[in-house]
Amino acid sequence: MGSGKPSNLKRAWGVRRKLPWIVGCPADIFEAAVEQRMEQIVRLGQARPLVLIAEPDPIAFLASFWAALLQDCDLALANPNWGQQEWRQVFSLLTPNLCWGDPVLPPATHVALSPHPEPRILIPTGGTSGKVRFAMHTWATLSAAVHGFLDYFECDRAHAYCVLPLYHVSGLMQALRTWLSGGQIVIQPFKGLLQGDRQIQPDPAWCISLVPTQLHRLLSADTANRSTDFTAWLSQFQAILLGGAPAWQPLLDQARKQQLPIALTYGMTETAAQIATLKPQDFLKGLQSSGQILPHARVSIQPEIGQAEIGQPLPAHQVGRICIKTESLMLGYLPSGDANFASKQSLGTQFYPDDLGYVDGQGYLHIVGRDSHKIITGGENVFPTEVEAAFWATQQVKDVCVLGLPDPDWGQIVTAVYVPAHSQVTAQTLKASLNQQLSPYKHPKRWFQIAILPRNAQGKIDRQALLKQVKG
């Protein structure tokens, strides 16, 4: 399927519905589930209804997803584990005509989606706001990302071992890659895998997607119990797609030492997952970056606001704002309105995520940190990821986060929150180790030792919770 048009989706359904797709689920069972849900949509008797999917069961989720697509519905994906606060936010944004799953609260007022020529696929993203919002995609944007992935990895078929939630773009895109390419997918809760329940013995045709925390837990299980042997199992995949949050250096060093086929990725819900990937062979050679840009995307490095004319890309190795143009870019947000969109370009709208980085002479993308996390202290710019990397290099911490706290003299002061690797580690021992690694203005002026850093399911540090903790 070379096009993202829904008509092609329907033609493919006529072929694919009889073929095995989901490992452990016979094709006829899945086909029956899809047709049952299609009948429910037809009974609504509405043109392009809005369907909300909050199914915790992956088979029910995918059957609902395909039924809504085949019936030209607008559809919204939802986390079945949302609480009342999140559901209130969701139902303040939209009113579905049909809900599959068990939302906590019913819609109270009618909120209609604005008209659009194509059915929309609303994928939830918390972004940096901490509030629920949706990235609005179409079949065309999602399928463009699939074909960019297949072209980049030079494969006709994609096979995925999925342990990430399907309502999240990182899980959903695994399902779409396998469907569109005629591959197969294993869907399993990560907890089951960690307990040793492996659904298949992979070969180099298969990929697995993990966040850094998951990779760390699998490798730690091997350290605690040699019989698990996750390392040998993981080494058989074509690629271990690692994204969702920055991976810490000791984890990458361990993976490289054990010859794991890590593929560091850069992408987001807004771009239908990855737009840059470091291929495993480059990782194993010692390269470390977000890799090269996938064929369906273009990335340029633009000056930061107020520094120079926007539109003139910066030269290689110069840090600036990431600017993305891609066929897989979302239509916009719900709720609407975002200053990161710019004028129309040849590949679509330009998008500026909250990321700063540079492109090297070989075309590899390097992310140095988030613009909103940048610390300006005494007029100097400090990127937390650089300072955190220096902490990891000391081998004296189990975890670390660098923040900027308000200060009347400096504007902001560099603040380190760390989990010591052992009882002998103190702020003084860390200061001594950092002296030769960092310029003086990058050194933390405040120090907090804690037992554990708050992280979400994707492994990202919950910075708001951490700020409350250190300010409290």
Short mmCIF file of C-alpha atoms in Angstrom, two decimals:
data_model
loop_
_atom_site.label_atom_id
_atom_site.label_comp_id
_atom_site.label_asym_id
_atom_site.label_seq_id
_atom_site.Cartn_x
_atom_site.Cartn_y
_atom_site.Cartn_z
CA MET A 1 0.00 0.00 0.00
CA GLY A 2 1.85 3.06 -1.22
CA SER A 3 -0.86 5.59 -0.35
CA GLY A 4 -2.52 6.67 2.85
CA LYS A 5 -6.01 6.98 1.31
CA PRO A 6 -8.79 5.27 3.31
CA SER A 7 -10.01 3.50 0.13
CA ASN A 8 -6.70 1.67 0.03
CA LEU A 9 -7.24 0.71 3.65
CA LYS A 10 -10.55 -0.87 2.72
CA ARG A 11 -9.06 -2.77 -0.21
CA ALA A 12 -6.28 -4.04 2.06
CA TRP A 13 -8.84 -5.20 4.62
CA GLY A 14 -10.36 -7.46 1.98
CA VAL A 15 -6.99 -9.19 1.62
CA ARG A 16 -5.49 -8.98 5.09
CA ARG A 17 -8.53 -10.01 7.15
CA LYS A 18 -7.99 -13.68 6.24
CA LEU A 19 -4.27 -13.65 7.03
CA PRO A 20 -2.62 -14.10 10.47
CA TRP A 21 -1.59 -10.76 11.90
CA ILE A 22 -1.73 -10.82 15.69
CA VAL A 23 0.26 -13.71 17.15
CA GLY A 24 -2.08 -15.81 19.29
CA CYS A 25 -5.29 -14.43 17.76
CA PRO A 26 -6.72 -16.41 14.79
CA ALA A 27 -7.62 -14.24 11.79
CA ASP A 28 -11.29 -15.30 11.83
CA ILE A 29 -11.66 -14.29 15.48
CA PHE A 30 -10.25 -10.85 14.79
CA GLU A 31 -12.36 -10.44 11.64
CA ALA A 32 -15.52 -11.29 13.58
CA ALA A 33 -14.64 -8.76 16.29
CA VAL A 34 -14.12 -6.02 13.70
CA GLU A 35 -17.38 -6.79 11.91
CA GLN A 36 -19.32 -6.80 15.18
CA ARG A 37 -18.09 -3.29 15.96
CA MET A 38 -18.75 -2.12 12.42
CA GLU A 39 -22.38 -3.17 12.86
CA GLN A 40 -22.59 -1.07 16.04
CA ILE A 41 -21.38 1.96 14.12
CA VAL A 42 -23.84 1.38 11.28
CA ARG A 43 -26.71 1.21 13.78
CA LEU A 44 -25.90 4.75 14.92
CA GLY A 45 -27.18 5.96 11.58
CA GLN A 46 -24.86 8.98 11.59
CA ALA A 47 -22.47 10.37 9.03
CA ARG A 48 -18.96 10.28 10.40
CA PRO A 49 -19.65 9.66 14.10
CA LEU A 50 -16.97 10.23 16.70
CA VAL A 51 -15.88 6.97 18.35
CA LEU A 52 -13.82 6.88 21.55
CA ILE A 53 -11.71 3.78 22.24
CA ALA A 54 -10.72 3.09 25.84
CA GLU A 55 -10.37 -0.69 25.58
CA PRO A 56 -7.82 -2.25 27.96
CA ASP A 57 -7.79 -5.53 25.98
CA PRO A 58 -5.45 -5.18 22.96
CA ILE A 59 -7.54 -7.37 20.64
CA ALA A 60 -10.68 -5.39 21.46
CA PHE A 61 -8.72 -2.16 21.04
CA LEU A 62 -7.43 -3.06 17.57
CA ALA A 63 -10.79 -4.46 16.45
CA SER A 64 -12.41 -1.18 17.51
CA PHE A 65 -9.68 0.83 15.79
CA TRP A 66 -10.07 -0.95 12.44
CA ALA A 67 -13.86 -0.89 12.61
CA ALA A 68 -13.84 2.88 13.12
CA LEU A 69 -11.37 3.38 10.26
CA LEU A 70 -13.31 1.15 7.87
CA GLN A 71 -16.54 3.04 8.65
CA ASP A 72 -14.92 6.46 8.06
CA CYS A 73 -15.36 7.57 11.66
CA ASP A 74 -13.50 10.22 13.57
CA LEU A 75 -11.88 8.35 16.44
CA ALA A 76 -10.21 9.28 19.68
CA LEU A 77 -7.82 6.98 21.55
CA ALA A 78 -7.90 7.03 25.33
CA ASN A 79 -5.92 5.62 28.21
CA PRO A 80 -8.27 3.17 29.98
CA ASN A 81 -6.46 3.91 33.24
CA TRP A 82 -7.28 7.61 33.28
CA GLY A 83 -8.90 8.86 36.47
CA GLN A 84 -11.76 11.28 36.93
CA GLN A 85 -9.59 14.37 36.46
CA GLU A 86 -8.35 13.20 33.04
CA TRP A 87 -11.82 12.13 31.90
CA ARG A 88 -13.21 15.52 32.84
CA GLN A 89 -10.60 17.10 30.60
CA VAL A 90 -11.39 14.71 27.75
CA PHE A 91 -15.14 15.32 27.86
CA SER A 92 -14.60 19.05 28.00
CA LEU A 93 -12.93 18.71 24.59
CA LEU A 94 -15.19 16.28 22.77
CA THR A 95 -18.42 14.33 22.97
CA PRO A 96 -18.20 10.87 21.38
CA ASN A 97 -21.21 9.27 19.73
CA LEU A 98 -19.96 5.84 20.78
CA CYS A 99 -17.58 4.73 23.54
CA TRP A 100 -15.84 1.37 23.64
CA GLY A 101 -14.32 0.62 27.01
CA ASP A 102 -15.35 2.02 30.36
CA PRO A 103 -14.80 5.79 30.71
CA VAL A 104 -15.11 6.93 34.31
CA LEU A 105 -17.44 9.85 33.60
CA PRO A 106 -20.16 10.28 30.97
CA PRO A 107 -20.05 13.35 28.71
CA ALA A 108 -21.88 16.24 30.33
CA THR A 109 -22.13 18.79 27.50
CA HIS A 110 -22.01 18.47 23.74
CA VAL A 111 -18.68 19.45 22.19
CA ALA A 112 -18.46 18.82 18.45
CA LEU A 113 -15.33 18.51 16.34
CA SER A 114 -14.93 21.13 13.65
CA PRO A 115 -15.55 19.83 10.08
CA HIS A 116 -12.64 18.36 8.13
CA PRO A 117 -12.44 16.63 4.71
CA GLU A 118 -10.83 13.47 6.15
CA PRO A 119 -11.65 11.37 9.22
CA ARG A 120 -9.36 12.25 12.09
CA ILE A 121 -7.47 9.99 14.49
CA LEU A 122 -6.98 11.72 17.84
CA ILE A 123 -3.99 10.41 19.79
CA PRO A 124 -3.55 11.61 23.38
CA THR A 125 -0.42 13.45 24.40
CA GLY A 126 0.30 15.19 27.66
CA GLY A 127 3.05 17.26 26.06
CA THR A 128 4.79 19.65 28.43
CA SER A 129 1.53 21.09 29.77
CA GLY A 130 0.60 18.17 32.02
CA LYS A 131 -2.97 18.36 30.71
CA VAL A 132 -4.65 15.93 28.35
CA ARG A 133 -4.69 17.05 24.75
CA PHE A 134 -4.91 15.23 21.47
CA ALA A 135 -2.71 15.31 18.38
CA MET A 136 -5.02 15.14 15.36
CA HIS A 137 -3.79 12.74 12.69
CA THR A 138 -5.29 11.15 9.60
CA TRP A 139 -4.77 7.82 7.90
CA ALA A 140 -2.49 9.64 5.45
CA THR A 141 -0.17 11.05 8.13
CA LEU A 142 0.11 7.75 9.99
CA SER A 143 0.71 5.68 6.87
CA ALA A 144 3.37 8.17 5.71
CA ALA A 145 5.28 7.43 8.92
CA VAL A 146 4.95 3.69 8.28
CA HIS A 147 6.39 3.91 4.77
CA GLY A 148 9.21 6.16 5.98
CA PHE A 149 10.12 3.49 8.56
CA LEU A 150 10.04 0.66 5.98
CA ASP A 151 12.15 2.62 3.52
CA TYR A 152 14.72 3.61 6.15
CA PHE A 153 15.20 0.06 7.39
CA GLU A 154 15.00 -1.31 3.82
CA CYS A 155 12.46 -3.96 4.73
CA ASP A 156 9.37 -5.18 2.91
CA ARG A 157 7.72 -6.48 6.06
CA ALA A 158 7.85 -5.28 9.63
CA HIS A 159 7.37 -7.66 12.57
CA ALA A 160 6.93 -6.09 16.00
CA TYR A 161 7.10 -7.33 19.58
CA CYS A 162 4.92 -4.71 21.28
CA VAL A 163 5.05 -4.16 25.05
CA LEU A 164 3.94 -0.51 24.87
CA PRO A 165 0.33 0.69 25.20
CA LEU A 166 -1.63 0.82 21.94
CA TYR A 167 -3.32 4.11 22.80
CA HIS A 168 0.16 5.67 22.82
CA VAL A 169 1.73 6.53 19.46
CA SER A 170 4.73 4.27 20.18
CA GLY A 171 2.46 1.22 20.48
CA LEU A 172 -0.06 2.19 17.80
CA MET A 173 2.60 2.68 15.12
CA GLN A 174 3.93 -0.83 15.70
CA ALA A 175 0.49 -2.18 14.88
CA LEU A 176 0.22 -0.02 11.75
CA ARG A 177 3.70 -0.97 10.49
CA THR A 178 2.94 -4.67 10.71
CA TRP A 179 -0.54 -4.33 9.20
CA LEU A 180 0.52 -2.21 6.22
CA SER A 181 3.57 -4.33 5.43
CA GLY A 182 1.93 -7.72 5.87
CA GLY A 183 3.94 -8.53 8.99
CA GLN A 184 2.98 -9.92 12.39
CA ILE A 185 2.76 -8.41 15.85
CA VAL A 186 3.05 -9.79 19.36
CA ILE A 187 1.16 -7.72 21.94
CA GLN A 188 2.06 -8.34 25.55
CA PRO A 189 2.08 -6.33 28.79
CA PHE A 190 5.66 -5.55 29.76
CA LYS A 191 5.10 -7.09 33.16
CA GLY A 192 4.50 -10.47 31.51
CA LEU A 193 7.72 -10.23 29.53
CA LEU A 194 9.69 -9.22 32.61
CA GLN A 195 8.35 -12.30 34.39
CA GLY A 196 9.86 -14.45 31.65
CA ASP A 197 6.82 -15.08 29.44
CA ARG A 198 8.27 -14.72 25.91
CA GLN A 199 5.74 -15.18 23.16
CA ILE A 200 8.24 -15.89 20.37
CA GLN A 201 11.87 -16.60 19.73
CA PRO A 202 12.78 -13.60 17.58
CA ASP A 203 14.92 -13.51 14.46
CA PRO A 204 16.48 -10.58 12.55
CA ALA A 205 13.12 -9.79 10.92
CA TRP A 206 11.65 -8.64 14.25
CA CYS A 207 11.90 -5.34 16.15
CA ILE A 208 11.05 -4.57 19.74
CA SER A 209 10.34 -1.07 21.05
CA LEU A 210 11.32 -0.18 24.61
CA VAL A 211 11.68 2.88 26.77
CA PRO A 212 14.99 3.13 28.70
CA THR A 213 13.41 2.08 31.99
CA GLN A 214 12.17 -1.16 30.43
CA LEU A 215 15.56 -1.98 28.93
CA HIS A 216 17.18 -1.29 32.29
CA ARG A 217 14.76 -3.64 34.07
CA LEU A 218 15.36 -6.46 31.60
CA LEU A 219 19.13 -6.17 31.89
CA SER A 220 18.90 -5.84 35.68
CA ALA A 221 16.85 -9.04 35.77
CA ASP A 222 19.77 -10.82 34.09
CA THR A 223 22.14 -9.45 36.72
CA ALA A 224 19.89 -10.68 39.53
CA ASN A 225 19.05 -14.02 37.93
CA ARG A 226 21.26 -15.51 35.24
CA SER A 227 18.52 -17.93 34.18
CA THR A 228 16.40 -15.14 32.67
CA ASP A 229 18.98 -14.44 29.91
CA PHE A 230 17.11 -11.46 28.46
CA THR A 231 20.37 -10.24 26.97
CA ALA A 232 20.69 -13.25 24.65
CA TRP A 233 17.00 -12.98 23.73
CA LEU A 234 17.19 -9.25 22.95
CA SER A 235 20.34 -9.69 20.87
CA GLN A 236 18.37 -11.70 18.29
CA PHE A 237 16.14 -8.79 17.23
CA GLN A 238 16.86 -6.76 14.13
CA ALA A 239 16.59 -3.64 16.26
CA ILE A 240 15.70 -2.58 19.79
CA LEU A 241 14.01 0.76 19.12
CA LEU A 242 14.84 2.83 22.19
CA GLY A 243 12.99 6.10 22.73
CA GLY A 244 10.34 7.88 24.74
CA ALA A 245 12.90 9.42 27.09
CA PRO A 246 16.67 10.08 27.11
CA ALA A 247 18.69 6.97 27.88
CA TRP A 248 21.37 7.38 30.52
CA GLN A 249 24.97 6.74 29.55
CA PRO A 250 25.75 3.68 31.73
CA LEU A 251 22.71 1.92 30.25
CA LEU A 252 23.92 2.59 26.70
CA ASP A 253 27.46 1.53 27.62
CA GLN A 254 26.13 -1.74 29.03
CA ALA A 255 23.99 -2.38 25.94
CA ARG A 256 26.92 -1.70 23.61
CA LYS A 257 29.23 -3.94 25.63
CA GLN A 258 26.68 -6.74 25.33
CA GLN A 259 26.32 -6.13 21.57
CA LEU A 260 22.62 -5.34 21.72
CA PRO A 261 21.19 -3.91 18.46
CA ILE A 262 20.05 -0.60 19.95
CA ALA A 263 18.39 1.88 17.59
CA LEU A 264 18.12 5.25 19.35
CA THR A 265 15.06 7.08 18.06
CA TYR A 266 13.74 10.63 18.03
CA GLY A 267 10.10 11.42 17.44
CA MET A 268 6.86 12.35 19.14
CA THR A 269 3.11 11.96 18.97
CA GLU A 270 2.93 15.03 16.75
CA THR A 271 5.07 13.34 14.05
CA ALA A 272 3.48 9.87 14.33
CA ALA A 273 6.53 8.56 16.23
CA GLN A 274 10.08 8.49 14.93
CA ILE A 275 11.52 10.84 12.34
CA ALA A 276 15.18 10.07 13.12
CA THR A 277 16.85 6.82 14.10
CA LEU A 278 20.39 5.66 14.76
CA LYS A 279 20.71 2.27 13.10
CA PRO A 280 22.06 -0.58 15.27
CA GLN A 281 25.25 -0.99 13.23
CA ASP A 282 26.14 2.65 13.90
CA PHE A 283 25.37 2.30 17.60
CA LEU A 284 27.60 -0.77 17.88
CA LYS A 285 30.41 1.15 16.15
CA GLY A 286 30.32 3.62 19.03
CA LEU A 287 28.26 6.39 17.44
CA GLN A 288 25.76 8.11 19.69
CA SER A 289 23.05 10.43 18.42
CA SER A 290 19.44 10.32 17.32
CA GLY A 291 20.66 9.09 13.95
CA GLN A 292 19.78 10.17 10.45
CA ILE A 293 16.46 11.56 9.28
CA LEU A 294 13.88 9.12 7.91
CA PRO A 295 12.88 9.58 4.23
CA HIS A 296 9.45 11.05 4.92
CA ALA A 297 10.80 13.93 7.03
CA ARG A 298 13.05 16.96 6.83
CA VAL A 299 14.80 18.52 9.83
CA SER A 300 16.65 21.82 9.93
CA ILE A 301 18.30 23.68 12.78
CA GLN A 302 17.01 27.22 13.18
CA PRO A 303 18.33 30.11 15.28
CA GLU A 304 16.73 30.56 18.65
CA ILE A 305 14.02 33.23 18.76
CA GLY A 306 15.50 36.72 18.70
CA GLN A 307 19.00 35.61 17.69
CA ALA A 308 18.76 35.65 13.89
CA GLU A 309 16.33 35.38 11.02
CA ILE A 310 14.10 32.32 11.23
CA GLY A 311 14.22 30.35 8.00
CA GLN A 312 17.97 30.41 7.53
CA PRO A 313 19.29 27.05 8.79
CA LEU A 314 22.32 27.04 11.02
CA PRO A 315 25.52 25.33 9.85
CA ALA A 316 26.58 21.87 11.00
CA HIS A 317 27.42 21.46 14.71
CA GLN A 318 25.70 24.72 15.73
CA VAL A 319 22.98 24.32 18.35
CA GLY A 320 19.56 25.77 17.62
CA ARG A 321 15.82 25.06 17.48
CA ILE A 322 14.70 21.83 15.87
CA CYS A 323 12.42 22.53 12.89
CA ILE A 324 10.45 19.62 11.41
CA LYS A 325 8.63 19.29 8.10
CA THR A 326 7.15 15.87 7.49
CA GLU A 327 4.33 14.12 5.68
CA SER A 328 3.49 12.46 9.01
CA LEU A 329 2.90 15.72 10.88
CA MET A 330 -0.38 16.07 12.74
CA LEU A 331 -3.06 18.51 11.59
CA GLY A 332 -2.99 20.29 14.93
CA TYR A 333 -3.99 19.92 18.57
CA LEU A 334 -7.28 19.55 20.34
CA PRO A 335 -7.68 21.98 22.06
CA SER A 336 -6.41 24.03 19.16
CA GLY A 337 -3.81 26.75 19.14
CA ASP A 338 -0.07 26.26 19.30
CA ALA A 339 2.69 28.76 18.62
CA ASN A 340 5.03 26.03 17.37
CA PHE A 341 3.36 25.85 13.95
CA ALA A 342 4.60 28.09 11.15
CA SER A 343 3.71 28.74 7.52
CA LYS A 344 2.97 26.10 4.89
CA GLN A 345 5.97 24.52 3.18
CA SER A 346 6.46 21.95 0.41
CA LEU A 347 6.09 18.99 2.77
CA GLY A 348 3.44 20.60 4.93
CA THR A 349 3.44 22.79 7.99
CA GLN A 350 6.65 23.47 9.89
CA PHE A 351 6.69 22.33 13.49
CA TYR A 352 9.03 23.46 16.25
CA PRO A 353 9.07 21.02 19.17
CA ASP A 354 10.50 22.07 22.51
CA ASP A 355 13.89 20.63 21.57
CA LEU A 356 17.31 22.10 20.87
CA GLY A 357 19.96 20.27 18.91
CA TYR A 358 22.34 20.22 15.99
CA VAL A 359 23.13 18.20 12.88
CA ASP A 360 26.72 17.02 12.40
CA GLY A 361 28.68 16.85 9.16
CA GLN A 362 27.38 13.35 8.37
CA GLY A 363 23.74 14.36 8.77
CA TYR A 364 23.21 12.79 12.21
CA LEU A 365 20.81 14.60 14.52
CA HIS A 366 21.95 15.34 18.07
CA ILE A 367 19.45 16.49 20.74
CA VAL A 368 21.06 18.57 23.49
CA GLY A 369 17.95 19.20 25.57
CA ARG A 370 14.57 20.85 25.83
CA ASP A 371 14.34 24.58 25.35
CA SER A 372 11.98 24.86 28.32
CA HIS A 373 14.52 23.00 30.51
CA LYS A 374 17.44 25.25 29.53
CA ILE A 375 18.89 27.07 32.51
CA ILE A 376 20.04 30.69 32.11
CA THR A 377 22.34 31.47 35.01
CA GLY A 378 24.26 34.73 35.15
CA GLY A 379 23.59 35.19 31.43
CA GLU A 380 25.08 31.80 30.50
CA ASN A 381 23.09 28.93 28.95
CA VAL A 382 23.31 25.56 30.69
CA PHE A 383 21.74 22.42 29.23
CA PRO A 384 20.73 19.94 31.96
CA THR A 385 21.49 16.89 29.77
CA GLU A 386 25.16 17.90 29.53
CA VAL A 387 25.49 18.30 33.29
CA GLU A 388 23.60 15.04 33.88
CA ALA A 389 25.98 13.22 31.50
CA ALA A 390 28.90 14.45 33.61
CA PHE A 391 27.19 13.06 36.72
CA TRP A 392 26.72 9.66 35.07
CA ALA A 393 30.39 9.62 34.07
CA THR A 394 31.40 9.77 37.75
CA GLN A 395 29.66 6.40 38.32
CA GLN A 396 28.60 7.77 41.71
CA VAL A 397 24.86 8.09 41.02
CA LYS A 398 21.97 5.72 40.38
CA ASP A 399 19.85 8.54 38.99
CA VAL A 400 20.12 12.29 38.55
CA CYS A 401 18.16 15.29 37.37
CA VAL A 402 19.44 18.84 36.90
CA LEU A 403 16.98 21.72 37.34
CA GLY A 404 17.06 25.50 37.28
CA LEU A 405 15.63 27.14 40.39
CA PRO A 406 14.84 30.87 40.63
CA ASP A 407 17.52 33.00 42.23
CA PRO A 408 17.58 36.81 42.80
CA ASP A 409 21.28 37.15 41.92
CA TRP A 410 21.81 34.61 39.13
CA GLY A 411 18.33 34.54 37.62
CA GLN A 412 18.44 30.76 37.92
CA ILE A 413 20.85 28.50 39.73
CA VAL A 414 21.90 25.06 38.59
CA THR A 415 20.43 22.52 40.98
CA ALA A 416 21.29 18.82 41.18
CA VAL A 417 18.87 16.20 42.51
CA TYR A 418 20.60 12.84 42.72
CA VAL A 419 20.30 9.29 44.01
CA PRO A 420 23.71 8.13 45.31
CA ALA A 421 25.15 4.87 44.05
CA HIS A 422 26.37 3.95 47.53
CA SER A 423 26.58 5.37 51.05
CA GLN A 424 29.99 7.00 50.53
CA VAL A 425 28.67 9.36 47.84
CA THR A 426 28.09 12.94 48.99
CA ALA A 427 27.73 16.32 47.35
CA GLN A 428 31.40 16.91 48.14
CA THR A 429 32.62 13.75 46.38
CA LEU A 430 30.48 14.61 43.37
CA LYS A 431 31.78 18.20 43.27
CA ALA A 432 35.34 16.91 43.26
CA SER A 433 34.61 14.53 40.39
CA LEU A 434 32.90 17.22 38.31
CA ASN A 435 35.71 19.80 38.66
CA GLN A 436 37.60 18.63 35.56
CA GLN A 437 34.52 17.93 33.46
CA LEU A 438 32.46 21.11 33.51
CA SER A 439 32.99 24.85 33.22
CA PRO A 440 32.51 26.59 36.57
CA TYR A 441 29.18 28.21 35.62
CA LYS A 442 27.73 24.76 34.83
CA HIS A 443 28.45 23.40 38.32
CA PRO A 444 25.42 22.93 40.58
CA LYS A 445 25.09 25.47 43.38
CA ARG A 446 22.31 23.58 45.17
CA TRP A 447 22.27 19.87 45.93
CA PHE A 448 19.48 17.50 46.94
CA GLN A 449 20.01 13.82 47.77
CA ILE A 450 16.82 11.72 47.53
CA ALA A 451 15.93 8.03 47.48
CA ILE A 452 14.17 7.90 44.11
CA LEU A 453 13.36 10.27 41.25
CA PRO A 454 9.72 10.35 40.10
CA ARG A 455 9.36 8.92 36.59
CA ASN A 456 6.34 8.15 34.41
CA ALA A 457 5.59 4.92 32.52
CA GLN A 458 7.77 6.02 29.58
CA GLY A 459 10.72 6.60 31.91
CA LYS A 460 10.59 10.39 31.72
CA ILE A 461 11.30 12.29 34.92
CA ASP A 462 8.23 14.06 36.27
CA ARG A 463 9.89 17.44 36.61
CA GLN A 464 6.84 19.16 38.06
CA ALA A 465 6.60 16.61 40.86
CA LEU A 466 10.34 16.89 41.46
CA LEU A 467 10.19 20.70 41.60
CA LYS A 468 7.44 20.48 44.21
CA GLN A 469 9.54 18.01 46.17
CA VAL A 470 12.69 20.18 46.29
CA LYS A 471 10.78 23.43 46.86
CA GLY A 472 8.68 21.89 49.60
#
